[in-house]
């Protein structure tokens, strides 16, 4: 009987040809060009030189110097990849924002990438699209350069996933300006931010989706009070998370972003980009989590052999790697559709759902393989486990993502 893989068998020649084909690493990227790679390379160099050496200290201090770090990142165009060039942006498409966010994931904590994404993809997109010329000059331009730090003030103590339920209000006074009252909660960058993109109720129409507006609000305005210390969190320690209180705060009429009553719709638009960059940020730490576990289990012996020699461990890590690659593929498809101008609500929601679940699955499994060391505070897997747990909550909970996906399915 001739072995089907014998050299005389025709398939052998085919296999030989396959083995000579370049690896996928040398093939064109499905989304990124050489331009993307150059930006990623410059950013990676800055991260390794200026950020990662300080991460452990900033995590211990429960804060990082946002203004200092943001100016350095601003010099590379991190905050304005897809923003207009006339305001300091790079004028590129959203795929570059994705590439930047993916590279930001190489920072050795989740807090700083999260803080950066707030400024690049949460507080400024609607301002860039619908803000007046004067607002863009005052707030967008210095935010893109990193000279100003911003935050997005939407969530409240009783309104997180249910954005329409916010209570913060803005009413016109006799002088034609807005008077802002209310409280915002869980505000990333809230302690250090110079200004906030604030969502507030601005009319009594009764339509909870048409009675809200977005404003640019300077956080040194009279009547604004912030919590004196950052909210203590399970993870994301070096990101300051604040409560912000507005008490009869005068907001100039000119600080309204776009049309009055369109704030809810604008915010829903911002959410899609927020979810996509959240997924992009997750890819590097999840890959690092798997890689660190492979390295550790190769060296760590149990019952006289490396832990990785156990087929059960090999299979489980292989499953996780396959799941991570499927998440990457889903993200790239969603970003490609976004660049083409398609509505990516469904794809972004599915990717965000998978990201949240996979973040928990990978970090929990890898921590388990680290054994007792995985339960210590200084193990790198432990920080990932704590930080990435937020990805099932922030930017839309898993349950909200399921709600959005199921709503699309029911209307097919």
Coordinates of C-alpha atoms in Angstrom, one line a residue:
X1 CA 0.0 0.0 0.0
X2 CA 1.4 3.4 -1.0
X3 CA 1.3 6.0 1.7
X4 CA -0.7 9.0 0.3
X5 CA 2.1 11.3 1.5
X6 CA 4.9 9.4 -0.3
X7 CA 7.0 11.5 -2.6
X8 CA 5.7 9.6 -5.6
X9 CA 2.1 10.6 -4.8
X10 CA 0.9 13.8 -6.6
X11 CA -0.2 15.4 -3.3
X12 CA 3.5 15.4 -2.1
X13 CA 4.3 18.0 -4.7
X14 CA 1.3 20.1 -3.6
X15 CA 2.4 19.9 0.0
X16 CA 5.9 21.0 -1.0
X17 CA 4.6 24.0 -2.8
X18 CA 2.4 24.9 0.2
X19 CA 5.4 24.7 2.5
X20 CA 7.3 27.2 0.3
X21 CA 4.5 29.8 0.5
X22 CA 5.4 32.8 2.7
X23 CA 3.8 32.8 6.1
X24 CA 0.7 35.0 6.7
X25 CA 2.9 37.5 8.4
X26 CA 4.4 38.5 5.1
X27 CA 1.0 38.7 3.3
X28 CA -0.9 42.1 3.0
X29 CA -2.9 42.9 6.2
X30 CA -6.6 42.7 5.7
X31 CA -7.0 46.3 7.0
X32 CA -3.7 47.9 7.7
X33 CA -1.4 49.4 5.1
X34 CA 2.2 50.5 5.5
X35 CA 0.9 53.9 6.6
X36 CA -0.9 52.2 9.5
X37 CA 2.2 50.3 10.4
X38 CA 4.4 53.4 10.5
X39 CA 2.0 55.1 12.9
X40 CA 1.9 51.9 15.0
X41 CA 5.7 51.7 15.1
X42 CA 6.2 55.3 16.2
X43 CA 3.5 54.9 18.9
X44 CA 5.0 51.6 20.1
X45 CA 8.4 53.3 20.5
X46 CA 6.9 56.1 22.6
X47 CA 5.0 53.6 24.7
X48 CA 8.1 51.6 25.5
X49 CA 10.2 54.6 26.2
X50 CA 7.8 57.1 27.9
X51 CA 4.9 55.1 29.4
X52 CA 5.6 51.5 30.2
X53 CA 8.6 52.2 32.5
X54 CA 6.3 54.3 34.7
X55 CA 3.1 52.2 34.7
X56 CA 3.8 50.3 37.9
X57 CA 4.4 53.5 39.8
X58 CA 1.3 55.2 38.4
X59 CA -0.8 52.2 39.3
X60 CA 0.4 52.3 42.9
X61 CA -0.4 56.1 43.0
X62 CA -3.8 55.4 41.5
X63 CA -3.3 58.2 39.0
X64 CA -1.2 59.0 35.9
X65 CA -0.1 62.5 34.8
X66 CA -2.7 62.9 32.1
X67 CA -1.6 66.3 30.8
X68 CA 2.0 65.2 30.5
X69 CA 1.2 61.9 28.8
X70 CA -1.5 63.4 26.5
X71 CA 0.9 66.0 25.2
X72 CA 3.3 63.3 24.2
X73 CA 0.6 61.2 22.5
X74 CA -0.8 64.3 20.9
X75 CA 2.5 65.0 19.2
X76 CA 1.9 61.7 17.2
X77 CA -1.6 62.5 16.3
X78 CA -3.2 59.8 18.5
X79 CA -6.2 62.0 19.4
X80 CA -6.9 63.1 15.9
X81 CA -6.4 60.2 13.5
X82 CA -9.8 60.7 11.8
X83 CA -10.3 64.4 12.7
X84 CA -10.0 67.3 10.2
X85 CA -6.5 68.6 9.5
X86 CA -7.6 72.2 10.0
X87 CA -7.9 71.4 13.7
X88 CA -4.7 69.4 14.0
X89 CA -6.0 66.1 13.0
X90 CA -4.5 63.7 10.5
X91 CA -7.6 63.6 8.3
X92 CA -7.4 59.8 7.9
X93 CA -10.2 57.2 8.1
X94 CA -11.4 55.3 11.1
X95 CA -9.1 52.3 10.4
X96 CA -6.2 54.4 11.6
X97 CA -8.1 55.0 14.9
X98 CA -8.4 51.3 15.2
X99 CA -4.7 50.7 14.5
X100 CA -3.8 53.3 17.1
X101 CA -6.1 51.8 19.7
X102 CA -4.8 48.3 19.0
X103 CA -1.3 49.6 19.7
X104 CA -2.4 51.4 22.8
X105 CA -3.2 48.0 24.2
X106 CA 0.5 47.3 24.5
X107 CA 0.6 49.6 27.5
X108 CA 1.0 47.4 30.6
X109 CA -2.3 48.5 32.2
X110 CA -5.8 49.1 30.9
X111 CA -6.2 52.5 32.6
X112 CA -4.2 54.7 30.2
X113 CA -5.6 53.2 27.0
X114 CA -9.1 53.8 28.4
X115 CA -8.3 57.4 29.3
X116 CA -6.9 58.0 25.9
X117 CA -9.9 56.5 24.1
X118 CA -12.2 58.7 26.1
X119 CA -10.6 61.7 24.5
X120 CA -10.1 60.4 21.0
X121 CA -13.3 58.5 20.5
X122 CA -15.9 59.4 23.1
X123 CA -15.8 63.1 24.0
X124 CA -14.7 64.6 20.7
X125 CA -16.3 62.8 17.7
X126 CA -19.6 64.6 17.8
X127 CA -17.9 67.9 18.5
X128 CA -15.8 67.3 15.3
X129 CA -18.9 66.5 13.2
X130 CA -21.5 68.9 14.5
X131 CA -19.7 71.6 16.6
X132 CA -19.5 75.2 15.6
X133 CA -16.3 76.7 14.3
X134 CA -15.7 78.5 17.5
X135 CA -16.3 75.4 19.6
X136 CA -13.8 73.4 17.5
X137 CA -11.2 76.1 17.9
X138 CA -11.7 76.3 21.7
X139 CA -12.1 72.6 22.6
X140 CA -11.4 70.3 19.7
X141 CA -8.1 71.7 18.5
X142 CA -6.3 71.7 21.9
X143 CA -7.7 68.3 22.7
X144 CA -6.3 66.8 19.5
X145 CA -2.9 68.3 20.4
X146 CA -3.1 66.9 23.9
X147 CA -2.9 70.4 25.5
X148 CA -6.4 69.9 27.1
X149 CA -7.7 66.8 28.8
X150 CA -11.4 65.9 28.3
X151 CA -14.0 63.6 29.6
X152 CA -17.5 62.4 28.6
X153 CA -20.2 63.0 31.2
X154 CA -23.2 60.9 30.5
X155 CA -23.6 58.2 33.2
X156 CA -25.3 59.1 36.5
X157 CA -25.9 57.2 39.8
X158 CA -29.3 56.0 38.5
X159 CA -28.7 56.1 34.7
X160 CA -25.9 54.0 33.2
X161 CA -27.0 51.6 30.5
X162 CA -30.4 53.5 30.4
X163 CA -29.0 56.7 28.9
X164 CA -32.5 58.1 28.3
X165 CA -33.1 58.1 32.1
X166 CA -30.6 60.8 33.0
X167 CA -31.8 63.6 35.3
X168 CA -29.1 66.2 34.7
X169 CA -30.9 69.3 33.2
X170 CA -30.0 72.5 31.4
X171 CA -32.5 75.3 31.1
X172 CA -32.2 78.6 29.3
X173 CA -32.0 81.7 31.5
X174 CA -33.2 85.2 30.7
X175 CA -29.8 86.0 29.2
X176 CA -30.1 83.2 26.7
X177 CA -27.4 81.0 28.3
X178 CA -27.9 77.5 29.8
X179 CA -28.1 76.8 33.5
X180 CA -26.8 73.3 34.2
X181 CA -27.8 71.2 37.3
X182 CA -27.2 67.6 38.1
X183 CA -24.7 64.9 39.0
X184 CA -22.5 62.6 36.8
X185 CA -20.9 59.4 38.0
X186 CA -18.1 57.1 36.8
X187 CA -16.4 59.8 34.8
X188 CA -13.0 58.6 33.4
X189 CA -10.5 61.5 33.4
X190 CA -13.0 63.4 35.6
X191 CA -10.5 64.5 38.2
X192 CA -7.9 65.9 35.7
X193 CA -10.1 67.0 32.8
X194 CA -10.2 70.6 31.6
X195 CA -13.6 70.2 30.0
X196 CA -16.4 67.7 29.6
X197 CA -18.8 66.7 26.9
X198 CA -22.0 66.8 29.0
X199 CA -25.4 65.2 28.1
X200 CA -28.4 67.0 29.7
X201 CA -32.1 67.2 29.4
X202 CA -33.0 70.5 27.7
X203 CA -36.7 70.5 27.0
X204 CA -40.0 69.1 28.3
X205 CA -41.2 67.6 25.1
X206 CA -41.9 64.3 26.8
X207 CA -39.9 62.4 24.2
X208 CA -36.9 61.0 26.2
X209 CA -35.0 60.5 22.9
X210 CA -35.6 64.1 21.7
X211 CA -35.2 66.2 24.9
X212 CA -31.4 65.9 25.4
X213 CA -28.5 67.9 24.2
X214 CA -24.7 67.8 24.4
X215 CA -22.6 70.7 25.6
X216 CA -18.9 71.6 25.9
X217 CA -18.5 72.6 29.6
X218 CA -15.3 74.0 31.1
X219 CA -14.7 72.2 34.4
X220 CA -13.3 75.3 36.2
X221 CA -16.7 77.0 35.8
X222 CA -18.3 78.3 39.0
X223 CA -20.8 75.8 40.5
X224 CA -18.9 72.7 39.4
X225 CA -17.6 70.4 42.2
X226 CA -15.6 67.2 41.7
X227 CA -15.0 64.3 44.1
X228 CA -11.7 65.0 45.9
X229 CA -10.4 61.5 45.4
X230 CA -10.8 59.0 42.6
X231 CA -13.4 56.3 43.1
X232 CA -11.7 53.1 44.3
X233 CA -12.1 50.4 41.7
X234 CA -11.3 46.7 41.3
X235 CA -9.0 47.6 38.3
X236 CA -8.0 50.5 36.1
X237 CA -6.2 51.9 39.1
X238 CA -4.2 54.7 37.4
X239 CA -7.3 56.1 35.7
X240 CA -8.9 58.7 37.9
X241 CA -12.7 58.1 38.0
X242 CA -14.7 61.0 39.5
X243 CA -18.1 62.2 40.4
X244 CA -19.0 65.6 39.0
X245 CA -21.7 67.9 40.5
X246 CA -23.3 70.8 38.6
X247 CA -25.0 73.4 40.7
X248 CA -26.5 76.3 38.8
X249 CA -23.6 76.3 36.3
X250 CA -23.8 78.9 33.6
X251 CA -23.0 77.4 30.2
X252 CA -22.8 79.9 27.2
X253 CA -25.4 79.3 24.6
X254 CA -22.6 78.9 22.0
X255 CA -21.4 75.8 23.9
X256 CA -24.3 73.7 22.6
X257 CA -23.0 71.0 20.2
X258 CA -25.1 70.8 17.1
X259 CA -28.9 71.0 17.4
X260 CA -30.8 71.2 20.7
X261 CA -32.7 68.0 21.3
X262 CA -30.4 65.9 19.2
X263 CA -28.0 64.9 22.1
X264 CA -29.3 61.4 22.5
X265 CA -29.0 60.6 18.8
X266 CA -25.5 62.1 18.8
X267 CA -24.5 60.1 21.8
X268 CA -25.7 56.8 20.2
X269 CA -23.5 57.6 17.2
X270 CA -20.5 58.1 19.5
X271 CA -21.1 54.7 21.2
X272 CA -20.4 52.7 18.1
X273 CA -16.9 54.1 17.8
X274 CA -16.4 53.7 21.5
X275 CA -17.2 50.0 21.3
X276 CA -15.0 49.4 18.3
X277 CA -12.0 51.0 19.9
X278 CA -12.7 49.1 23.2
X279 CA -12.4 45.9 21.2
X280 CA -9.3 47.1 19.5
X281 CA -7.6 47.9 22.8
X282 CA -8.4 44.5 24.1
X283 CA -6.5 42.5 21.4
X284 CA -2.9 43.2 22.6
X285 CA -3.4 42.4 26.4
X286 CA -5.4 39.3 25.6
X287 CA -2.7 38.1 23.3
X288 CA 0.0 39.0 25.9
X289 CA -2.0 37.0 28.5
X290 CA -1.9 33.9 26.3
X291 CA 1.8 34.4 25.5
X292 CA 2.8 34.9 29.1
X293 CA 0.9 31.8 30.0
X294 CA 2.6 29.7 27.3
X295 CA 6.0 30.9 28.6
X296 CA 5.2 30.2 32.2
X297 CA 3.7 26.8 31.6
X298 CA 6.7 25.8 29.5
X299 CA 9.0 26.5 32.4
X300 CA 6.9 25.6 35.4
X301 CA 7.0 21.9 36.2
X302 CA 4.5 19.8 38.0
X303 CA 4.9 16.0 38.6
X304 CA 8.2 16.1 36.8
X305 CA 7.1 17.7 33.6
X306 CA 6.2 21.1 32.2
X307 CA 2.6 22.1 32.8
X308 CA 2.3 22.8 29.0
X309 CA 3.0 19.1 28.3
X310 CA -0.5 18.3 29.5
X311 CA -2.7 18.0 26.4
X312 CA -5.6 19.5 28.3
X313 CA -3.6 22.7 28.8
X314 CA -2.5 22.8 25.2
X315 CA -6.1 22.3 23.9
X316 CA -7.5 25.0 26.2
X317 CA -4.9 27.6 25.2
X318 CA -5.5 26.6 21.5
X319 CA -9.2 27.2 21.9
X320 CA -8.6 30.6 23.5
X321 CA -6.2 31.6 20.7
X322 CA -8.8 30.6 18.1
X323 CA -11.4 32.7 19.8
X324 CA -9.1 35.7 20.0
X325 CA -8.5 35.4 16.2
X326 CA -12.2 35.3 15.5
X327 CA -12.7 38.5 17.6
X328 CA -9.9 40.2 15.6
X329 CA -11.5 39.2 12.4
X330 CA -14.9 40.5 13.5
X331 CA -13.4 43.8 14.6
X332 CA -11.6 44.2 11.2
X333 CA -14.8 43.5 9.3
X334 CA -16.7 46.0 11.4
X335 CA -14.1 48.7 11.0
X336 CA -13.9 48.1 7.2
X337 CA -17.7 48.5 7.0
X338 CA -17.5 51.6 9.2
X339 CA -14.9 53.1 6.8
X340 CA -17.3 52.4 3.9
X341 CA -19.9 54.4 5.7
X342 CA -22.2 51.5 6.7
X343 CA -24.2 51.4 9.9
X344 CA -22.1 49.0 12.1
X345 CA -24.4 49.0 15.2
X346 CA -24.9 45.3 14.9
X347 CA -21.3 44.3 14.2
X348 CA -20.0 46.7 16.9
X349 CA -22.4 45.3 19.4
X350 CA -21.5 41.7 18.6
X351 CA -17.8 42.5 18.7
X352 CA -18.2 44.3 22.0
X353 CA -20.2 41.3 23.5
X354 CA -17.5 38.8 22.4
X355 CA -14.8 41.1 23.7
X356 CA -16.3 41.3 27.2
X357 CA -16.9 37.6 27.5
X358 CA -13.5 36.6 26.0
X359 CA -11.7 39.1 28.3
X360 CA -13.1 37.3 31.3
X361 CA -12.6 33.8 29.8
X362 CA -8.9 34.3 28.8
X363 CA -7.8 36.1 31.9
X364 CA -9.5 33.7 34.2
X365 CA -8.2 30.6 32.5
X366 CA -4.6 31.9 32.3
X367 CA -4.7 33.0 35.9
X368 CA -5.6 29.5 36.8
X369 CA -2.6 28.1 35.0
X370 CA -0.3 30.4 37.0
X371 CA -1.5 28.7 40.2
X372 CA -0.6 30.5 43.4
X373 CA 1.5 33.1 41.6
X374 CA -1.6 34.1 39.7
X375 CA -3.3 35.0 42.9
X376 CA -0.6 37.5 43.9
X377 CA -1.0 41.3 43.3
X378 CA 2.2 41.6 41.3
X379 CA 1.5 38.9 38.7
X380 CA 0.9 40.6 35.3
X381 CA -2.0 38.3 34.6
X382 CA -3.7 39.5 37.8
X383 CA -3.7 43.1 36.6
X384 CA -5.2 42.0 33.3
X385 CA -7.8 40.0 35.1
X386 CA -8.8 43.1 37.1
X387 CA -8.6 45.7 34.3
X388 CA -10.2 43.7 31.5
X389 CA -13.2 42.8 33.7
X390 CA -14.5 46.3 33.0
X391 CA -14.9 45.3 29.3
X392 CA -18.1 43.5 30.1
X393 CA -19.5 46.6 31.9
X394 CA -18.1 49.8 30.4
X395 CA -19.0 51.1 26.9
X396 CA -22.2 49.0 27.1
X397 CA -22.8 45.9 29.3
X398 CA -22.9 42.4 27.8
X399 CA -26.6 42.5 28.5
X400 CA -27.1 45.7 26.5
X401 CA -25.1 44.3 23.6
X402 CA -27.3 41.2 23.6
X403 CA -30.4 43.4 23.7
X404 CA -29.2 45.3 20.6
X405 CA -28.2 42.2 18.7
X406 CA -31.5 40.4 19.5
X407 CA -33.5 43.5 18.5
X408 CA -31.8 43.4 15.1
X409 CA -32.4 39.7 14.8
X410 CA -36.1 40.0 15.6
X411 CA -36.6 42.6 12.8
X412 CA -34.8 40.7 10.1

